[in-house]
Coordinates of C-alpha atoms and ligand atoms in Angstrom, one line a residue:
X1 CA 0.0 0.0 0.0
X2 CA 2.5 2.7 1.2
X3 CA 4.7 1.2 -1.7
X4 CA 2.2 1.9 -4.3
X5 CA 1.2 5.4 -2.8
X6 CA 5.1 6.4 -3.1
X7 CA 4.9 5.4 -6.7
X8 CA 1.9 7.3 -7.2
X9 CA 3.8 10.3 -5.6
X10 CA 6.8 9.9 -7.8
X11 CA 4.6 9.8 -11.1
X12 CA 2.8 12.7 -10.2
X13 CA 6.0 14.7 -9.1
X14 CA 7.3 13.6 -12.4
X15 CA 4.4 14.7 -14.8
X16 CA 4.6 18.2 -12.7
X17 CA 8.6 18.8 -13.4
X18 CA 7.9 17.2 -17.4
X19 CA 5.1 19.3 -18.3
X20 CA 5.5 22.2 -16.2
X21 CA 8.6 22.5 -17.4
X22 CA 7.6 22.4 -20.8
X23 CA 5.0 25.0 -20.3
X24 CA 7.5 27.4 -19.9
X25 CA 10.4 26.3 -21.7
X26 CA 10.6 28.5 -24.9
X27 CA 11.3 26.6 -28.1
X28 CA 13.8 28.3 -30.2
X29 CA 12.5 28.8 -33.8
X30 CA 15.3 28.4 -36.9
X31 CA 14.2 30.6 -40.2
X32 CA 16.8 30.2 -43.1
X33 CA 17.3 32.5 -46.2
X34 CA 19.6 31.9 -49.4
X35 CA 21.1 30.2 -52.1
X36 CA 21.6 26.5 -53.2
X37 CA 24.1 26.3 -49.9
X38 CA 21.2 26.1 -48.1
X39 CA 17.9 25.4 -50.6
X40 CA 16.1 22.1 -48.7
X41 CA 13.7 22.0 -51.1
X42 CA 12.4 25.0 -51.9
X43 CA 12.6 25.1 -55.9
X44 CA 10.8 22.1 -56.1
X45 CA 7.9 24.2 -55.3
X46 CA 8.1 27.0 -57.4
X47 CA 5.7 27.1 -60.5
X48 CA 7.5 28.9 -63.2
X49 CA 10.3 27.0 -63.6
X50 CA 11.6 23.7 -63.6
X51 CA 15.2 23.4 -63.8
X52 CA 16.9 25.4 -61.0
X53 CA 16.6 22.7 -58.5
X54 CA 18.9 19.3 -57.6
X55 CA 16.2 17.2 -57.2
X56 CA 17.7 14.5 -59.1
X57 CA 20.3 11.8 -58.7
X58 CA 23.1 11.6 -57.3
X59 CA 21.8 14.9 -55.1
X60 CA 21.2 13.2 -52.0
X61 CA 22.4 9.5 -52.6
X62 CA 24.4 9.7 -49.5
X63 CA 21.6 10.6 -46.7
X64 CA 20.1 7.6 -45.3
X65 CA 17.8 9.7 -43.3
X66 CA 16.6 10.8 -46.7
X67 CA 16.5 7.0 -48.0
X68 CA 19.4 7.6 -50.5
X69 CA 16.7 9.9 -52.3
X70 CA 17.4 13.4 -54.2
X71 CA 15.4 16.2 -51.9
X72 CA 16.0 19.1 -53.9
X73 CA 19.7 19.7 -51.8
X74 CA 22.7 20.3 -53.3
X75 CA 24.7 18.0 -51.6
X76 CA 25.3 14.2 -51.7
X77 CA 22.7 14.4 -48.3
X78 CA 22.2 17.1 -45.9
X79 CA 23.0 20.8 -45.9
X80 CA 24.8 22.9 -43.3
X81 CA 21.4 24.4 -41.8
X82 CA 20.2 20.8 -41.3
X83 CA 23.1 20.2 -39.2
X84 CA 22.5 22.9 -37.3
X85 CA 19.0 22.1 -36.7
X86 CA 20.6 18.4 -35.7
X87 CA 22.7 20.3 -32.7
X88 CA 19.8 22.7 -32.1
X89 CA 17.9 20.0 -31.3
X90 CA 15.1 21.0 -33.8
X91 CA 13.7 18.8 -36.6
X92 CA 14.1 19.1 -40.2
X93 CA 12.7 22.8 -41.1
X94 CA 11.1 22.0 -43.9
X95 CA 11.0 24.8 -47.2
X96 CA 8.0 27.4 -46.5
X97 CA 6.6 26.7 -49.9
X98 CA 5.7 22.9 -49.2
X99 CA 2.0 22.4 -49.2
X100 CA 1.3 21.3 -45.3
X101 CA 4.3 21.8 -43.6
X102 CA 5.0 21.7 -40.6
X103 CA 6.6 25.4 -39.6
X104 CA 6.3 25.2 -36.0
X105 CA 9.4 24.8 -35.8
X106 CA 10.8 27.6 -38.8
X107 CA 10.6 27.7 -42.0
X108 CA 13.3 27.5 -45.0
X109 CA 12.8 29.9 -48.1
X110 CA 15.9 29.4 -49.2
X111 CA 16.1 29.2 -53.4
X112 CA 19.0 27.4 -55.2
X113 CA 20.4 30.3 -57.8
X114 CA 19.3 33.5 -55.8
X115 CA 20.8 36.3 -55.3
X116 CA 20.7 39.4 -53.1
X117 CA 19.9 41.8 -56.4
X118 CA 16.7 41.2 -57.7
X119 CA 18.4 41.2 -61.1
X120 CA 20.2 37.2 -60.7
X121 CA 18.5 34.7 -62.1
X122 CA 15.7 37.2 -62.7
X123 CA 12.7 34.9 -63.1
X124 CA 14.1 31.7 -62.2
X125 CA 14.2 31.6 -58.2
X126 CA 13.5 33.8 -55.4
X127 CA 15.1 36.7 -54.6
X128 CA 16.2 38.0 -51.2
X129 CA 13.6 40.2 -51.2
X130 CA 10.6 38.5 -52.5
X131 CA 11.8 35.7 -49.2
X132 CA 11.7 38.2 -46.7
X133 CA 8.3 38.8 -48.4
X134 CA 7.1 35.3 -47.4
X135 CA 8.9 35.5 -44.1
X136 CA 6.2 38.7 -43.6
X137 CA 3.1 37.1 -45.1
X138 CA 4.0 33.3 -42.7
X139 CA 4.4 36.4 -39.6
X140 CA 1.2 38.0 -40.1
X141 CA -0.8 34.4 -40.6
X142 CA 0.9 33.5 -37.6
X143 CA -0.3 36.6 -35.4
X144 CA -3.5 36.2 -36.6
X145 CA -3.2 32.7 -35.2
X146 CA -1.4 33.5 -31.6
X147 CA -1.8 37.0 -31.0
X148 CA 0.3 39.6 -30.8
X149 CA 2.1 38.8 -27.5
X150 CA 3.0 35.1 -28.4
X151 CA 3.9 35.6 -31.9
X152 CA 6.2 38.4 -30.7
X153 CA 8.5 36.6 -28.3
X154 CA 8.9 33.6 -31.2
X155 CA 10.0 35.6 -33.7
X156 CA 12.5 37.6 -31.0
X157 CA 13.5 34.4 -30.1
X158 CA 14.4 32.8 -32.7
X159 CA 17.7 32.7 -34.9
X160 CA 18.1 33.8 -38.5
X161 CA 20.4 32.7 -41.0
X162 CA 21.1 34.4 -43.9
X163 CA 23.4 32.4 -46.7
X164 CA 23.4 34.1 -49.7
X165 CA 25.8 36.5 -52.6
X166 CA 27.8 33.9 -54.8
X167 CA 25.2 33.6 -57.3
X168 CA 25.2 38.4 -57.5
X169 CA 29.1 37.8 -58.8
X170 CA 29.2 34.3 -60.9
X171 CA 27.9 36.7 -64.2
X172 CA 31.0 39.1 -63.6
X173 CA 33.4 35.7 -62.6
X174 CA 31.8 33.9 -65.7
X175 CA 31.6 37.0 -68.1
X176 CA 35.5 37.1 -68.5
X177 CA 38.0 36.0 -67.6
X178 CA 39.9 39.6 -68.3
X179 CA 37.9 41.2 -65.8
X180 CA 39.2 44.3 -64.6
X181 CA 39.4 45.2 -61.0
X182 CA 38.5 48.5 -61.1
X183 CA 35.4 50.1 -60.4
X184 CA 32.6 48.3 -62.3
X185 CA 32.7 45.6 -59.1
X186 CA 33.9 47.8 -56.5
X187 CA 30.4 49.0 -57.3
X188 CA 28.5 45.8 -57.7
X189 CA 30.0 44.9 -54.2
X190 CA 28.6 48.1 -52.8
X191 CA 25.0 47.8 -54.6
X192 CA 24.6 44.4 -53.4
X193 CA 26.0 44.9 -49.7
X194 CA 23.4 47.7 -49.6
X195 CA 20.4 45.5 -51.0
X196 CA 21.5 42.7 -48.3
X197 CA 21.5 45.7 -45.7
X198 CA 17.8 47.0 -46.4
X199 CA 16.5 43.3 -46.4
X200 CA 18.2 42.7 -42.8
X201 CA 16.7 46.0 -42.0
X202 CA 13.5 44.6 -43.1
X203 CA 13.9 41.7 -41.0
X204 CA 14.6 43.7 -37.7
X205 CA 11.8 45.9 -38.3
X206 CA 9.7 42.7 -38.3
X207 CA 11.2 41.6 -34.7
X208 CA 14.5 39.3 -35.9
X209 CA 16.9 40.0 -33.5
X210 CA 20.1 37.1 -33.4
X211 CA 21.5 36.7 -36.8
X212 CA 23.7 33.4 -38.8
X213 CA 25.8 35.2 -41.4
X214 CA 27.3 33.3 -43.9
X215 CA 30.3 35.1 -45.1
X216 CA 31.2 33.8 -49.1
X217 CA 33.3 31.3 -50.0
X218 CA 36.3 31.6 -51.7
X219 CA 34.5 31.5 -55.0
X220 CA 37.6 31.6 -57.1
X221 CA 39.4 28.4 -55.5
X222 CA 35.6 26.3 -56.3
X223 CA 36.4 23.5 -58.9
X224 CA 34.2 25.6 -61.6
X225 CA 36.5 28.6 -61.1
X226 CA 39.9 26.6 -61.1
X227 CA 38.0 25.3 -64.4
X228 CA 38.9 28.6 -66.0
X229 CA 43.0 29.8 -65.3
X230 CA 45.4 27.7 -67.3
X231 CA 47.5 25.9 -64.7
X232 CA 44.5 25.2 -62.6
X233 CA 45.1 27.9 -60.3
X234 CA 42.2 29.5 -58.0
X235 CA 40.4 32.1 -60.1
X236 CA 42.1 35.5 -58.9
X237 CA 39.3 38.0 -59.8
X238 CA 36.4 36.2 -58.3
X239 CA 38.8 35.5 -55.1
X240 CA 39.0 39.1 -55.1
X241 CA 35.5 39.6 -55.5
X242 CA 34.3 37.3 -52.5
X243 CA 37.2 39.0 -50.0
X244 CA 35.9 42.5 -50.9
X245 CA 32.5 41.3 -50.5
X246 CA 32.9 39.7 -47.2
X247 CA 35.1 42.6 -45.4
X248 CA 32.0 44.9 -46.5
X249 CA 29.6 42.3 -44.6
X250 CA 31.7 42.4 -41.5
X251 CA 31.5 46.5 -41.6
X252 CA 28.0 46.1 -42.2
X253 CA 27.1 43.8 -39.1
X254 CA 29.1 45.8 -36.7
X255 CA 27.7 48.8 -37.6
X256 CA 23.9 47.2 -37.2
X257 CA 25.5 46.1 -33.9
X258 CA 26.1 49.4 -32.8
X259 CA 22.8 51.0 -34.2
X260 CA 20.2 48.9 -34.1
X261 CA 18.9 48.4 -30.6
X262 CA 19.2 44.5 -29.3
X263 CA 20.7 43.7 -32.6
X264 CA 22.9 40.4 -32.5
X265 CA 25.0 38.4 -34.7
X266 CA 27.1 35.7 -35.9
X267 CA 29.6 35.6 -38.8
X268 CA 31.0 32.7 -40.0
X269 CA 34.0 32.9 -41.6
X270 CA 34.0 30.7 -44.2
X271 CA 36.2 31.7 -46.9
X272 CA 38.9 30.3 -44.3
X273 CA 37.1 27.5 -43.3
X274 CA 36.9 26.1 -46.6
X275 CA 40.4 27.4 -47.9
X276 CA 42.0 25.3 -45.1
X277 CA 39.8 22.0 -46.3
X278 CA 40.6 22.5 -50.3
X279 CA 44.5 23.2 -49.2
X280 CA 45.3 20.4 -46.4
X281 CA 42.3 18.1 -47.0
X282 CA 43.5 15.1 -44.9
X283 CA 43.9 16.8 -41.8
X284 CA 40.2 17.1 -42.0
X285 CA 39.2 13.7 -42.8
X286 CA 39.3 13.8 -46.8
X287 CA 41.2 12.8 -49.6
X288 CA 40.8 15.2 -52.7
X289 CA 40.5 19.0 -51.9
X290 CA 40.5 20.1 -55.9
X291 CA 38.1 17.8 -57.6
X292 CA 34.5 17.6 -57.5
X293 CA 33.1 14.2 -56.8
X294 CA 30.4 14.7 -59.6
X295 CA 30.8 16.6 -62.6
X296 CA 33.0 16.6 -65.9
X297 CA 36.1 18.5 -67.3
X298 CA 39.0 19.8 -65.7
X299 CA 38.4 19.0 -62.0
X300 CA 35.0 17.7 -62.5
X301 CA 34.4 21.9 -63.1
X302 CA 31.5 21.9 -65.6
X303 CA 28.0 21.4 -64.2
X304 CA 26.8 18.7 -65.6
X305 CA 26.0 16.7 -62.3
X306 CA 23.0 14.4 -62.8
X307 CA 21.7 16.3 -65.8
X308 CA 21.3 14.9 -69.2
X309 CA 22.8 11.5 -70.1
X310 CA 24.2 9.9 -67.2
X311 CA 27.0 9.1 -69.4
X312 CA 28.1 12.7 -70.1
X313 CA 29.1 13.1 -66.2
X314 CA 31.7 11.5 -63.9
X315 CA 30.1 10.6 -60.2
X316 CA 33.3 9.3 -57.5
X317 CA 33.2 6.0 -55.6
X318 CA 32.8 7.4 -52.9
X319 CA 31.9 11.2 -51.6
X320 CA 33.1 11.3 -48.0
X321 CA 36.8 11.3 -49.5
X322 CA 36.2 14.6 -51.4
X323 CA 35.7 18.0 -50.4
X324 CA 33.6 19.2 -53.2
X325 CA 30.2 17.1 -54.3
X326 CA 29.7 19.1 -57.4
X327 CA 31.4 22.0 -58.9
X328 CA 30.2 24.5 -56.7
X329 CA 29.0 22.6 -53.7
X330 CA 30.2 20.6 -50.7
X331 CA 30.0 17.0 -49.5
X332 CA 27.7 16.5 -46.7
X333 CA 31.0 15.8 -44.9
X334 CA 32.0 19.3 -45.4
X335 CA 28.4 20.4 -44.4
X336 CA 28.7 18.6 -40.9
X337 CA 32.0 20.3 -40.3
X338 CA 30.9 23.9 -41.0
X339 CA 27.5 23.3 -38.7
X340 CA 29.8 22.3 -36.3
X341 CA 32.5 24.7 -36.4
X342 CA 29.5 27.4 -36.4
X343 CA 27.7 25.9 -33.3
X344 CA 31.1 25.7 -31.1
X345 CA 33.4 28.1 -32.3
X346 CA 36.2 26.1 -33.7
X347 CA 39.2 27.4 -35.2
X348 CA 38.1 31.1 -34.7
X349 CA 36.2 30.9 -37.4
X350 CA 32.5 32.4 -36.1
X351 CA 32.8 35.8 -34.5
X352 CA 32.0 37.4 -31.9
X353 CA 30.1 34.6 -30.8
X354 CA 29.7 30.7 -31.6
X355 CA 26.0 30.1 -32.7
X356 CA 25.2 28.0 -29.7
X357 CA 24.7 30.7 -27.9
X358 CA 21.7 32.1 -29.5
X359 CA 20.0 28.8 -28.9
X360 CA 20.9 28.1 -25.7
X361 CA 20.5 32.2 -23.6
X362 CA 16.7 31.1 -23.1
X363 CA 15.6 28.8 -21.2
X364 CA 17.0 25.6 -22.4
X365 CA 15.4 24.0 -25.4
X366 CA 12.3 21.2 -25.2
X367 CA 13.8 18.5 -26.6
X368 CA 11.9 17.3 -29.5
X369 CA 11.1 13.4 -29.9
X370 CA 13.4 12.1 -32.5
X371 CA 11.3 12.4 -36.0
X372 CA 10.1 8.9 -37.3
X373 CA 10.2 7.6 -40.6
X374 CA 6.9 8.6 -42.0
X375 CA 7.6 12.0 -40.5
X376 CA 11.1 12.8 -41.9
X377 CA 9.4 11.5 -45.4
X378 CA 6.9 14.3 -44.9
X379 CA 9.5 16.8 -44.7
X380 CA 10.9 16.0 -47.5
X381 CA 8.3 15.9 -49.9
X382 CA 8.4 11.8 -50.5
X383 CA 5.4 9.9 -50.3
X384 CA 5.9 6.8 -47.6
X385 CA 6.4 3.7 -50.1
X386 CA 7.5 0.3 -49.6
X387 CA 10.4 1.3 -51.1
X388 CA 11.6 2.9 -48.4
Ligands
NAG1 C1 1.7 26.5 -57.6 O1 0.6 26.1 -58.2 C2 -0.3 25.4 -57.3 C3 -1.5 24.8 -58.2 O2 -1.9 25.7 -59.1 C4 -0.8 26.4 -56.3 O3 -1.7 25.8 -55.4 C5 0.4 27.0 -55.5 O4 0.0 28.0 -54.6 C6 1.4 27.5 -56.5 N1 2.6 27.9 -55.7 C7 3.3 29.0 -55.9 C8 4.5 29.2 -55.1 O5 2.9 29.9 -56.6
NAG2 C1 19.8 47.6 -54.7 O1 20.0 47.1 -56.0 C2 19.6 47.9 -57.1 C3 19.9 47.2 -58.4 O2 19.2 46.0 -58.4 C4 20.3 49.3 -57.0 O3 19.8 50.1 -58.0 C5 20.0 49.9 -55.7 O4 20.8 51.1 -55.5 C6 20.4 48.9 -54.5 N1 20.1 49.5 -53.3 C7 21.0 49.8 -52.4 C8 20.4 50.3 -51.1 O5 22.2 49.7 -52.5
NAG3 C1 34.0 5.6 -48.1 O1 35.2 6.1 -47.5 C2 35.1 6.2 -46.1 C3 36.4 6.9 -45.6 O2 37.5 6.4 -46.2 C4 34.9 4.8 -45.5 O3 34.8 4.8 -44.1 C5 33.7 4.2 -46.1 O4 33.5 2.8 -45.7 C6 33.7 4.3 -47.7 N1 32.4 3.8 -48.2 C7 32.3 3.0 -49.3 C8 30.9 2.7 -49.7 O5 33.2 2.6 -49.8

């Protein structure tokens, strides 16, 4: 009797600490914005066009979570926000533009082939802009559906990442290979540094408070840039380009810092994270820094990944040896190490703060129940065959 009363009491005490504790715990919403680095999906959605996305094989042949199946990614699996929802303990955010997704959680309307100007790819994806624009139209449903108060403190809460500019220079990289350094892409640096500031403008005016900055690559050392100097060199002008670019970010984000009331962010560096991996690639875990895994030419450098006759491209044994999956993007392996080296602060290489922090100031995240396989399958778009 007194043995089943004491059970009683512990059940009871343990329901009160699990769901009270939940009641107040605030979960930490994740909303991305970009380019292919960080498109989950989203161009699979789009109506007017058919051919920006990867969602075809070998895209994805490597995620077992994602049944070996293409999802739109550019990557041989996941993508460095997927990681990062991994260590945030957050599901899968799925892309804003899939029909009954889940977005309680965040939302993706990342686009492969954006740009910060509405100019790129002009008709093709979705601009920076036109995604803030859904970001305000998925904020307003939401208030409507919470109130003011509740919708407020999630979208002060929660973290944006912003991963986007390659795609603003690849017409000036691809253009010539002459290119002067002079003032026609001084300018085009300045134009799209101040397009990139009035969207993050936007974005605080809508409550976003602690941003993920994505600084660019080192476009000109990317197998589909070596593609284009003689001796296989990295490209010089579009290795100018991406430096010039990212020192205006960094002025850009400290001056917000110092303007804009509660303003917070995060910068990775990752033109040296992924200089380091392409230079020394076994002291990271991989084999071949230069070549793409998929891909033909020089390098594997010309696109061809998966389009077309399977015959016209060249796909690698095996993925996790290389640093590059295609000619512009990384291996998943890569991926993992950049979401990790964001979320600690390894190497120095995520300023002033490591991203862990911005999940982890409020009270401490609800730990989500691990997704099943019908639910991951809804994320991703797939219907839930045998096959699988
Ligand atoms: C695409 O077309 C479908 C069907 O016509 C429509 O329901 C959906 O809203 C459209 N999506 C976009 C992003 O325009
Ligand atoms: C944004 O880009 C357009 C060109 O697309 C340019 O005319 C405009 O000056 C830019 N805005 C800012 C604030 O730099
Ligand atoms: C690929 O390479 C990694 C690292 O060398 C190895 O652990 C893995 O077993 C290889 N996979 C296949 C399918 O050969």
């Amino acid at each position: 009797m007194g043995k089943a009363f004491s059970s009683i009491c512990v059940v009871l005490l343990y329901a009160f600490l699990v769901l009270g504790r939940s009641a107040y715990a605030k979960m930490i919403n994740f909303f991305v914005f970009g380019d292919s680095t960080v498109d989950t999906g989203t161009n699979k959605y789009l109506n007017f066009t058919k051919e920006s996305g990867a969602n075809f094989f070998p895209y994805g042949e490597n995620a077992a979570e994602f049944f070996g199946k293409p999802t739109g990614r550019f990557s041989d699996g996941k993508v460095v926000t997927d990681f990062i929802a991994e260590l945030a303990n957050l599901p899968l955010i799925p892309p804003y533009l899939k029909p009954h997704a889940d977005l309680s959680y965040g939302a993706n309307f990342a686009s492969a082939g954006a740009g910060i100007l509405e100019a790129t790819h002009k008709g093709k994806t979705l601009a920076l802009e036109v995604q803030v624009n859904l970001f305000v139209e998925f904020q307003e449903k939401l208030k409507r559906k919470l109130g003011s108060v509740k919708s407020k403190e999630i979208f002060s809460n929660a973290v944006y990442c912003i991963s986007i500019g390659i795609t603003d220079y690849k017409a000036v990289f691809q253009g010539n290979s002459k290119l002067q350094l002079s003032k026609p892409s001084d300018d085009l640096v300045r134009i799209v540094i101040g397009n990139l500031s009035a969207q993050t403008q936007v974005l605080y005016n809508h409550g976003a408070r602690k941003f993920l900055f994505m600084s660019l690559k080192d476009t000109g050392c990317m197998p589909g840039m070596r593609l284009m100097t003689n001796d296989g060199s990295c490209f010089a002008p579009a290795t100018y380009l991406t430096e010039y670019h990212n020192m205006a970010l960094e002025q850009l984000l400290m001056g917000f810092a110092s303007k804009l009331v509660g303003f917070q962010y995060t910068l990775f560096d990752q033109f040296k994270f992924i200089n380091a991996r392409t230079q020394t690639p076994i002291k990271y875990g991989f084999f071949d820094g230069l070549n793409a895994c998929c891909g033909c030419g020089r390098f594997r450098g010309l696109r061809t990944c998966g389009r077309n006759n399977p015959k016209r491209y060249h796909l690698c044994r095996n993925a996790t040896t290389h640093v590059w999956f295609d000619s512009f993007h990384y291996t998943q392996g890569v991926q993992r190490q950049a979401a990790e080296t964001i979320w600690q602060g390894k190497d120095h290489l995520i300023r002033p703060r490591p991203l862990k922090h911005f999940f982890m100031d409020e009270t401490s995240q609800v730990r989500h129940r691990k997704q099943g396989k019908a639910q991951i399958a809804s994320t991703l778009g797939f219907a839930l065959s045998k096959s699988i």
